[in-house]
CSV table of C-alpha atoms and ligand atoms in Angstrom, one decimal:
chain,number,residue,atom,x,y,z
A,6,UNK,CA,-216.1,-95.9,-66.2
A,7,UNK,CA,-212.6,-97.3,-66.0
A,8,UNK,CA,-212.2,-100.9,-67.1
A,9,UNK,CA,-210.9,-103.2,-64.4
A,10,UNK,CA,-209.4,-106.2,-66.3
A,11,UNK,CA,-209.2,-108.4,-63.2
A,12,UNK,CA,-213.0,-108.1,-62.9
A,13,UNK,CA,-213.5,-109.0,-66.5
A,14,UNK,CA,-211.3,-112.0,-66.2
A,15,UNK,CA,-213.3,-113.1,-63.2
A,16,UNK,CA,-216.6,-112.7,-65.1
A,17,UNK,CA,-215.2,-114.7,-68.0
A,18,UNK,CA,-214.1,-117.5,-65.7
A,19,UNK,CA,-217.6,-117.9,-64.3
A,20,UNK,CA,-219.3,-117.7,-67.7
A,21,UNK,CA,-217.0,-120.4,-69.1
A,22,UNK,CA,-218.2,-122.9,-66.5
A,23,UNK,CA,-221.9,-122.2,-67.2
A,24,UNK,CA,-222.4,-119.9,-64.2
A,25,UNK,CA,-224.7,-116.9,-64.4
A,26,UNK,CA,-223.4,-113.4,-63.4
A,27,UNK,CA,-224.8,-109.9,-63.5
A,28,UNK,CA,-223.5,-107.6,-66.2
A,29,UNK,CA,-223.8,-103.8,-66.6
A,30,UNK,CA,-225.4,-102.4,-69.7
A,31,UNK,CA,-226.2,-98.8,-70.6
A,32,UNK,CA,-230.0,-99.6,-70.4
A,33,UNK,CA,-230.2,-101.9,-67.3
A,34,UNK,CA,-228.2,-104.6,-65.7
A,35,UNK,CA,-228.6,-108.1,-67.0
A,36,UNK,CA,-228.4,-111.7,-65.6
A,37,UNK,CA,-226.0,-113.2,-68.1
A,38,UNK,CA,-225.1,-116.8,-69.2
A,39,UNK,CA,-223.6,-118.5,-72.2
A,40,UNK,CA,-226.4,-118.4,-74.8
A,41,UNK,CA,-225.0,-121.7,-76.4
A,42,UNK,CA,-225.3,-123.6,-73.1
A,43,UNK,CA,-228.6,-125.3,-72.0
A,44,UNK,CA,-227.2,-125.5,-68.5
A,45,UNK,CA,-226.4,-121.8,-68.2
A,46,UNK,CA,-229.7,-120.7,-69.8
A,47,UNK,CA,-231.8,-123.0,-67.5
A,48,UNK,CA,-230.1,-121.3,-64.5
A,49,UNK,CA,-231.1,-117.9,-65.7
A,50,UNK,CA,-234.8,-118.8,-65.7
A,51,UNK,CA,-234.5,-120.4,-62.3
A,52,UNK,CA,-232.7,-117.4,-60.8
A,53,UNK,CA,-235.2,-114.9,-62.1
A,54,UNK,CA,-238.3,-117.1,-61.5
A,55,UNK,CA,-239.1,-116.4,-65.1
A,56,UNK,CA,-241.8,-118.3,-67.0
A,57,UNK,CA,-240.2,-120.7,-69.5
A,58,UNK,CA,-242.2,-119.3,-72.4
A,59,UNK,CA,-240.8,-115.8,-72.0
A,60,UNK,CA,-237.7,-115.8,-74.3
A,61,UNK,CA,-234.4,-114.1,-73.6
A,62,UNK,CA,-232.4,-111.4,-75.4
A,63,UNK,CA,-229.0,-112.5,-76.7
A,64,UNK,CA,-226.1,-110.0,-76.5
A,65,UNK,CA,-223.4,-109.9,-79.1
A,66,UNK,CA,-220.2,-107.9,-79.5
A,67,UNK,CA,-221.0,-107.0,-83.1
A,68,UNK,CA,-222.9,-108.4,-86.1
A,69,UNK,CA,-220.0,-110.5,-87.4
A,70,UNK,CA,-220.5,-112.7,-84.4
A,71,UNK,CA,-224.2,-112.8,-85.1
A,72,UNK,CA,-224.0,-114.1,-88.7
A,73,UNK,CA,-223.8,-117.8,-87.9
A,74,UNK,CA,-226.9,-117.6,-85.7
A,75,UNK,CA,-229.4,-115.3,-87.5
A,76,UNK,CA,-230.3,-114.0,-90.9
A,77,UNK,CA,-231.2,-110.4,-91.5
A,78,UNK,CA,-232.2,-107.9,-94.2
A,79,UNK,CA,-231.1,-104.4,-95.4
A,80,UNK,CA,-233.4,-102.6,-92.9
A,81,UNK,CA,-231.5,-104.3,-90.1
A,82,UNK,CA,-228.2,-103.2,-91.5
A,83,UNK,CA,-229.4,-99.6,-91.8
A,84,UNK,CA,-230.6,-99.4,-88.2
A,85,UNK,CA,-227.6,-101.4,-87.0
A,86,UNK,CA,-225.1,-99.0,-88.6
A,87,UNK,CA,-226.9,-96.0,-87.2
A,88,UNK,CA,-227.6,-97.1,-83.6
A,89,UNK,CA,-225.4,-100.0,-82.6
A,90,UNK,CA,-224.0,-100.5,-80.2
A,91,UNK,CA,-226.9,-99.0,-78.3
A,92,UNK,CA,-230.3,-99.4,-76.6
A,93,UNK,CA,-232.1,-101.3,-79.3
A,94,UNK,CA,-233.1,-105.0,-79.6
A,95,UNK,CA,-233.9,-106.7,-83.0
A,96,UNK,CA,-236.1,-109.7,-83.6
A,97,UNK,CA,-234.4,-111.8,-86.2
A,98,UNK,CA,-235.0,-115.2,-87.9
A,99,UNK,CA,-232.9,-117.9,-86.2
A,100,UNK,CA,-230.8,-120.0,-88.6
A,101,UNK,CA,-231.4,-123.8,-88.4
A,102,UNK,CA,-227.7,-124.4,-87.8
A,103,UNK,CA,-227.5,-121.9,-84.9
A,104,UNK,CA,-226.0,-123.1,-81.6
A,105,UNK,CA,-228.4,-120.9,-79.5
A,106,UNK,CA,-229.8,-123.0,-76.7
A,107,UNK,CA,-233.5,-124.0,-77.2
A,108,UNK,CA,-234.1,-122.6,-73.7
A,109,UNK,CA,-233.3,-119.1,-74.8
A,110,UNK,CA,-236.1,-119.0,-77.4
A,111,UNK,CA,-238.5,-121.6,-76.0
A,112,UNK,CA,-238.1,-123.4,-79.3
A,113,UNK,CA,-239.3,-120.3,-81.3
A,114,UNK,CA,-237.6,-119.7,-84.7
A,115,UNK,CA,-236.9,-116.0,-83.9
A,116,UNK,CA,-234.2,-114.5,-81.7
A,117,UNK,CA,-234.1,-111.2,-79.9
A,118,UNK,CA,-230.5,-109.7,-80.3
A,119,UNK,CA,-228.8,-106.7,-78.9
A,120,UNK,CA,-225.4,-105.0,-79.0
A,121,UNK,CA,-224.8,-103.2,-75.7
A,122,UNK,CA,-222.7,-100.1,-75.6
A,123,UNK,CA,-221.4,-100.2,-72.1
A,124,UNK,CA,-217.6,-100.4,-72.4
A,125,UNK,CA,-217.1,-103.0,-69.7
A,126,UNK,CA,-219.6,-105.4,-71.1
A,127,UNK,CA,-218.3,-104.8,-74.6
A,128,UNK,CA,-214.8,-105.6,-73.4
A,129,UNK,CA,-216.1,-108.8,-71.9
A,130,UNK,CA,-218.1,-109.8,-75.0
A,131,UNK,CA,-215.1,-109.3,-77.2
A,132,UNK,CA,-213.1,-111.8,-75.1
A,133,UNK,CA,-215.8,-114.5,-75.2
A,134,UNK,CA,-216.3,-117.3,-77.8
A,135,UNK,CA,-220.1,-117.2,-77.2
A,136,UNK,CA,-222.8,-114.6,-77.0
A,137,UNK,CA,-224.6,-113.8,-73.7
A,138,UNK,CA,-228.3,-114.5,-73.0
A,139,UNK,CA,-229.3,-111.8,-70.5
A,140,UNK,CA,-232.7,-110.7,-69.3
A,141,UNK,CA,-232.9,-107.7,-67.0
A,142,UNK,CA,-231.4,-108.4,-63.6
A,143,UNK,CA,-234.6,-108.2,-61.5
A,144,UNK,CA,-237.0,-110.7,-60.1
A,145,UNK,CA,-239.7,-111.5,-62.7
A,146,UNK,CA,-242.3,-108.7,-63.0
A,147,UNK,CA,-240.4,-106.3,-60.8
A,148,UNK,CA,-238.5,-103.1,-61.4
A,149,UNK,CA,-235.2,-103.5,-63.4
A,150,UNK,CA,-231.8,-103.0,-61.8
A,151,UNK,CA,-229.8,-100.0,-62.8
A,152,UNK,CA,-226.7,-100.4,-60.5
A,153,UNK,CA,-224.9,-103.3,-58.8
A,154,UNK,CA,-226.6,-102.8,-55.4
A,155,UNK,CA,-230.0,-103.1,-57.0
A,156,UNK,CA,-229.0,-106.5,-58.3
A,157,UNK,CA,-227.7,-107.5,-54.9
A,158,UNK,CA,-230.9,-106.3,-53.2
A,159,UNK,CA,-232.9,-108.7,-55.5
A,160,UNK,CA,-230.7,-111.7,-55.6
A,161,UNK,CA,-228.4,-111.6,-52.6
A,162,UNK,CA,-226.0,-114.5,-52.5
A,163,UNK,CA,-227.9,-116.4,-55.2
A,164,UNK,CA,-225.9,-114.5,-57.8
A,165,UNK,CA,-222.3,-115.7,-58.0
A,166,UNK,CA,-220.8,-112.5,-59.3
A,167,UNK,CA,-221.9,-108.9,-60.2
A,168,UNK,CA,-219.6,-107.2,-62.7
A,169,UNK,CA,-219.4,-103.6,-61.5
A,170,UNK,CA,-220.2,-101.0,-64.1
A,171,UNK,CA,-221.6,-98.0,-62.2
A,172,UNK,CA,-225.1,-96.6,-62.8
A,173,UNK,CA,-226.7,-97.4,-66.2
A,174,UNK,CA,-226.5,-94.3,-68.3
A,175,UNK,CA,-229.9,-94.7,-70.0
A,176,UNK,CA,-231.7,-96.5,-67.1
A,177,UNK,CA,-234.6,-98.0,-69.0
A,178,UNK,CA,-234.7,-101.2,-71.2
A,179,UNK,CA,-233.9,-101.3,-74.9
A,180,UNK,CA,-236.5,-100.6,-77.6
A,181,UNK,CA,-237.5,-103.9,-79.2
A,182,UNK,CA,-237.9,-103.7,-83.0
A,183,UNK,CA,-239.1,-106.4,-85.4
A,184,UNK,CA,-237.9,-105.6,-88.9
A,185,UNK,CA,-238.6,-108.9,-90.5
A,186,UNK,CA,-241.7,-107.8,-92.3
A,187,UNK,CA,-243.5,-104.4,-91.8
A,188,UNK,CA,-241.4,-102.7,-89.1
A,189,UNK,CA,-243.0,-102.8,-85.7
A,190,UNK,CA,-242.1,-101.9,-82.1
A,191,UNK,CA,-242.7,-104.6,-79.6
A,192,UNK,CA,-241.5,-102.7,-76.6
A,193,UNK,CA,-240.9,-98.9,-76.2
A,194,UNK,CA,-237.5,-98.3,-74.7
A,195,UNK,CA,-234.4,-96.2,-74.5
A,196,UNK,CA,-234.3,-95.3,-78.1
A,197,UNK,CA,-237.1,-93.0,-79.2
A,198,UNK,CA,-239.4,-94.4,-82.0
A,199,UNK,CA,-239.3,-91.2,-84.0
A,200,UNK,CA,-235.5,-91.3,-84.3
A,201,UNK,CA,-235.7,-94.8,-85.7
A,202,UNK,CA,-238.5,-93.8,-88.0
A,203,UNK,CA,-236.4,-91.0,-89.5
A,204,UNK,CA,-233.7,-93.4,-90.4
A,205,UNK,CA,-236.0,-96.0,-91.9
A,206,UNK,CA,-238.0,-93.3,-93.6
A,207,UNK,CA,-241.1,-95.4,-92.9
A,208,UNK,CA,-243.9,-95.3,-90.3
A,209,UNK,CA,-243.4,-97.8,-87.6
A,210,UNK,CA,-246.3,-99.5,-85.9
A,211,UNK,CA,-246.2,-99.6,-82.1
A,212,UNK,CA,-247.6,-103.0,-81.1
A,213,UNK,CA,-247.2,-102.3,-77.4
A,214,UNK,CA,-250.6,-102.2,-75.8
A,215,UNK,CA,-249.9,-102.5,-72.1
A,216,UNK,CA,-253.3,-104.2,-71.5
A,217,UNK,CA,-252.8,-107.0,-73.9
A,218,UNK,CA,-251.0,-110.1,-72.7
A,219,UNK,CA,-250.6,-111.9,-76.1
A,220,UNK,CA,-247.4,-110.1,-77.2
A,221,UNK,CA,-244.5,-112.1,-75.9
A,222,UNK,CA,-243.2,-110.9,-72.6
A,223,UNK,CA,-245.4,-107.8,-72.6
A,224,UNK,CA,-247.4,-109.0,-69.6
A,225,UNK,CA,-250.0,-106.8,-68.0
A,226,UNK,CA,-248.3,-106.6,-64.6
A,227,UNK,CA,-244.6,-105.6,-64.9
A,228,UNK,CA,-242.0,-103.3,-63.6
A,229,UNK,CA,-243.8,-103.1,-60.3
A,230,UNK,CA,-242.1,-101.7,-57.2
A,231,UNK,CA,-244.5,-103.7,-55.1
A,232,UNK,CA,-246.3,-100.6,-54.0
A,233,UNK,CA,-249.6,-99.3,-55.6
A,234,UNK,CA,-249.2,-96.4,-58.0
A,235,UNK,CA,-251.7,-93.7,-59.1
A,236,UNK,CA,-250.9,-91.8,-62.3
A,237,UNK,CA,-251.6,-88.3,-63.6
A,238,UNK,CA,-252.0,-87.0,-60.1
A,239,UNK,CA,-252.4,-83.3,-59.3
A,240,UNK,CA,-253.4,-83.6,-55.7
A,241,UNK,CA,-251.8,-86.3,-53.6
A,242,UNK,CA,-253.4,-88.2,-50.7
A,243,UNK,CA,-252.0,-88.4,-47.2
A,244,UNK,CA,-249.0,-90.6,-46.8
A,245,UNK,CA,-248.3,-91.0,-50.5
A,246,UNK,CA,-244.9,-90.5,-52.0
A,247,UNK,CA,-245.1,-88.1,-54.9
A,248,UNK,CA,-243.0,-88.5,-58.1
A,249,UNK,CA,-242.6,-85.2,-60.0
A,250,UNK,CA,-240.9,-84.7,-63.4
A,251,UNK,CA,-239.3,-81.4,-62.5
A,252,UNK,CA,-237.8,-79.9,-59.4
A,253,UNK,CA,-240.0,-77.5,-57.5
A,254,UNK,CA,-238.9,-74.5,-55.5
A,255,UNK,CA,-240.5,-75.8,-52.4
A,256,UNK,CA,-239.7,-79.4,-51.6
A,257,UNK,CA,-241.1,-81.8,-49.1
A,258,UNK,CA,-239.8,-85.0,-47.6
A,259,UNK,CA,-242.2,-87.1,-49.7
A,260,UNK,CA,-241.4,-85.4,-53.1
A,261,UNK,CA,-239.2,-87.3,-55.5
A,262,UNK,CA,-237.9,-85.5,-58.6
A,263,UNK,CA,-237.1,-87.4,-61.8
A,264,UNK,CA,-235.2,-84.5,-63.3
A,265,UNK,CA,-234.0,-81.0,-62.4
A,266,UNK,CA,-235.7,-79.2,-65.3
A,267,UNK,CA,-238.1,-81.8,-66.7
A,268,UNK,CA,-235.6,-83.4,-69.2
A,269,UNK,CA,-237.2,-86.7,-70.3
A,270,UNK,CA,-233.9,-88.5,-70.8
A,271,UNK,CA,-232.8,-87.6,-67.3
A,272,UNK,CA,-236.2,-88.6,-66.0
A,273,UNK,CA,-236.0,-92.0,-67.7
A,274,UNK,CA,-232.6,-92.6,-66.2
A,275,UNK,CA,-233.9,-91.9,-62.7
A,276,UNK,CA,-237.2,-93.7,-62.9
A,277,UNK,CA,-236.3,-97.2,-61.6
A,278,UNK,CA,-233.9,-96.0,-58.9
A,279,UNK,CA,-236.6,-93.6,-57.7
A,280,UNK,CA,-239.2,-96.4,-57.5
A,281,UNK,CA,-236.8,-98.5,-55.6
A,282,UNK,CA,-235.9,-95.7,-53.2
A,283,UNK,CA,-239.5,-95.0,-52.4
A,284,UNK,CA,-240.0,-98.7,-51.5
A,285,UNK,CA,-236.9,-98.5,-49.3
A,286,UNK,CA,-238.3,-95.4,-47.7
A,287,UNK,CA,-241.3,-97.6,-46.7
A,288,UNK,CA,-244.1,-95.6,-48.4
A,289,UNK,CA,-247.2,-97.7,-49.0
A,290,UNK,CA,-248.5,-95.7,-51.9
A,291,UNK,CA,-247.1,-93.7,-54.8
A,292,UNK,CA,-248.7,-90.8,-56.8
A,293,UNK,CA,-247.1,-89.7,-60.1
A,294,UNK,CA,-247.6,-86.3,-61.8
A,295,UNK,CA,-248.5,-86.2,-65.5
A,296,UNK,CA,-245.5,-87.1,-67.6
A,297,UNK,CA,-245.4,-85.5,-71.1
A,298,UNK,CA,-246.3,-88.2,-73.7
A,299,UNK,CA,-243.5,-87.5,-76.2
A,300,UNK,CA,-240.0,-88.9,-76.8
A,301,UNK,CA,-238.8,-91.0,-73.9
A,302,UNK,CA,-241.8,-89.7,-72.0
A,303,UNK,CA,-243.8,-92.4,-73.9
A,304,UNK,CA,-241.5,-95.1,-72.6
A,305,UNK,CA,-241.7,-93.7,-69.0
A,306,UNK,CA,-245.6,-93.7,-69.3
A,307,UNK,CA,-245.6,-97.2,-70.7
A,308,UNK,CA,-243.6,-98.5,-67.7
A,309,UNK,CA,-245.7,-96.6,-65.2
A,310,UNK,CA,-249.0,-97.8,-66.6
A,311,UNK,CA,-247.7,-101.4,-66.4
A,312,UNK,CA,-246.4,-100.8,-62.9
A,313,UNK,CA,-249.7,-99.3,-61.8
A,314,UNK,CA,-251.6,-102.5,-62.6
A,315,UNK,CA,-250.3,-103.9,-59.3
B,427,TXA,O1,-232.2,-103.3,-72.3
B,427,TXA,C1,-232.6,-104.5,-72.3
B,427,TXA,O2,-233.2,-105.0,-73.3
B,427,TXA,C2,-232.2,-105.4,-71.2
B,427,TXA,C3,-230.6,-105.5,-71.1
B,427,TXA,C4,-230.1,-106.4,-70.0
B,427,TXA,O3,-230.1,-105.9,-72.4
B,427,TXA,N1,-232.8,-106.7,-71.3
B,427,TXA,C5,-234.1,-106.9,-71.1
B,427,TXA,O4,-234.5,-108.3,-71.1
B,427,TXA,O5,-234.9,-106.0,-70.9
B,427,TXA,P1,-235.9,-108.8,-70.6
B,427,TXA,O6,-235.7,-110.3,-70.7
B,427,TXA,O7,-236.2,-108.3,-69.3
B,427,TXA,O8,-236.9,-108.3,-71.7
B,427,TXA,C6,-236.8,-108.9,-73.0
B,427,TXA,C7,-238.1,-108.8,-73.7
B,427,TXA,C8,-239.1,-109.7,-73.0
B,427,TXA,O9,-240.3,-109.0,-72.9
B,427,TXA,C9,-239.3,-110.9,-74.1
B,427,TXA,O10,-240.6,-111.4,-74.1
B,427,TXA,C10,-239.0,-110.2,-75.4
B,427,TXA,O11,-237.9,-109.3,-75.0
B,427,TXA,N2,-238.5,-111.2,-76.4
B,427,TXA,C11,-237.4,-112.0,-76.3
B,427,TXA,N3,-237.3,-112.8,-77.4
B,427,TXA,C12,-238.3,-112.4,-78.2
B,427,TXA,C13,-238.7,-112.9,-79.5
B,427,TXA,N4,-238.1,-113.8,-80.1
B,427,TXA,N5,-239.8,-112.3,-80.0
B,427,TXA,C14,-240.5,-111.3,-79.3
B,427,TXA,N6,-240.1,-110.9,-78.1
B,427,TXA,C15,-239.1,-111.4,-77.5
B,428,MG,MG1,-237.3,-107.4,-67.8
């Protein structure tokens, strides 16, 4: 997408006066504010109706900007060099001298950090003197936003400005990785675990049980379109919308395809927009076919299981 410098200037103007705006990233859109400002961070929680104990991810241009806020080890450098900027979030130790607002972390001594790849947001981050705290731009517990109109549907006039960045190319949130001790995944996401494993040359534990509430932010009910969902469905019931992984020869009005040929990356990209579309089309129930549990299929299944706890 072409960079519109006037839009970036406008975004910067709002952020400098502690306003929150929506920003595009390659995973999902975020509600961003100055991560060094208590005022801006408090506003993010209020806008999202987010519980105060659910900490925010902070977005940096690159790791030179991160050095004053966090410490990190060699494993971080290895993964950073290979995958950043990109769809991965690291849990790091926060430095005592860091200027990160206590509202971001809920007074924890760790920080979730990410280096988004989207060219527009990278351009914005490069121009700022502070990093951006940004949770996904959806109301708490609901489906994330993957384009500017999704953000406007959720927040209307409450959000001062949405920086246009087209449709998110990955369409599902970042993978959260904690490398401080034994590597562990805290949230499956847009970067496949096996790809990270290959680079680290180590097995990574996935600590992502959707039915456990104790892991920060990984609440039981999440990513819900506000419509009940049934999974692994072969035969649908009357009046259900049916989500299929692959296009069928014969189609019906209530069939929604995630991908033409069953490509899991394409399916992940289309998942949230499909859930939102079905809701807009006024279906009262959703059935989903079996999704292969490999690669990004694991992330898709993780989100669907959480969404089905509605
Ligand atoms: O792709 C993404 O990660 C998007 C884009 C906007 O960057 N952001 C996003 O943020 O998904 P959010 O707030 O919706 O999800 C962040 C998750 C939450 O589940 C939160 O609990 C967890 O990260 N988290 C934040 N700080 C943490 C920390 N210090 N330790 C463990 N988990 C943390
Ligand atoms: Mg979220």
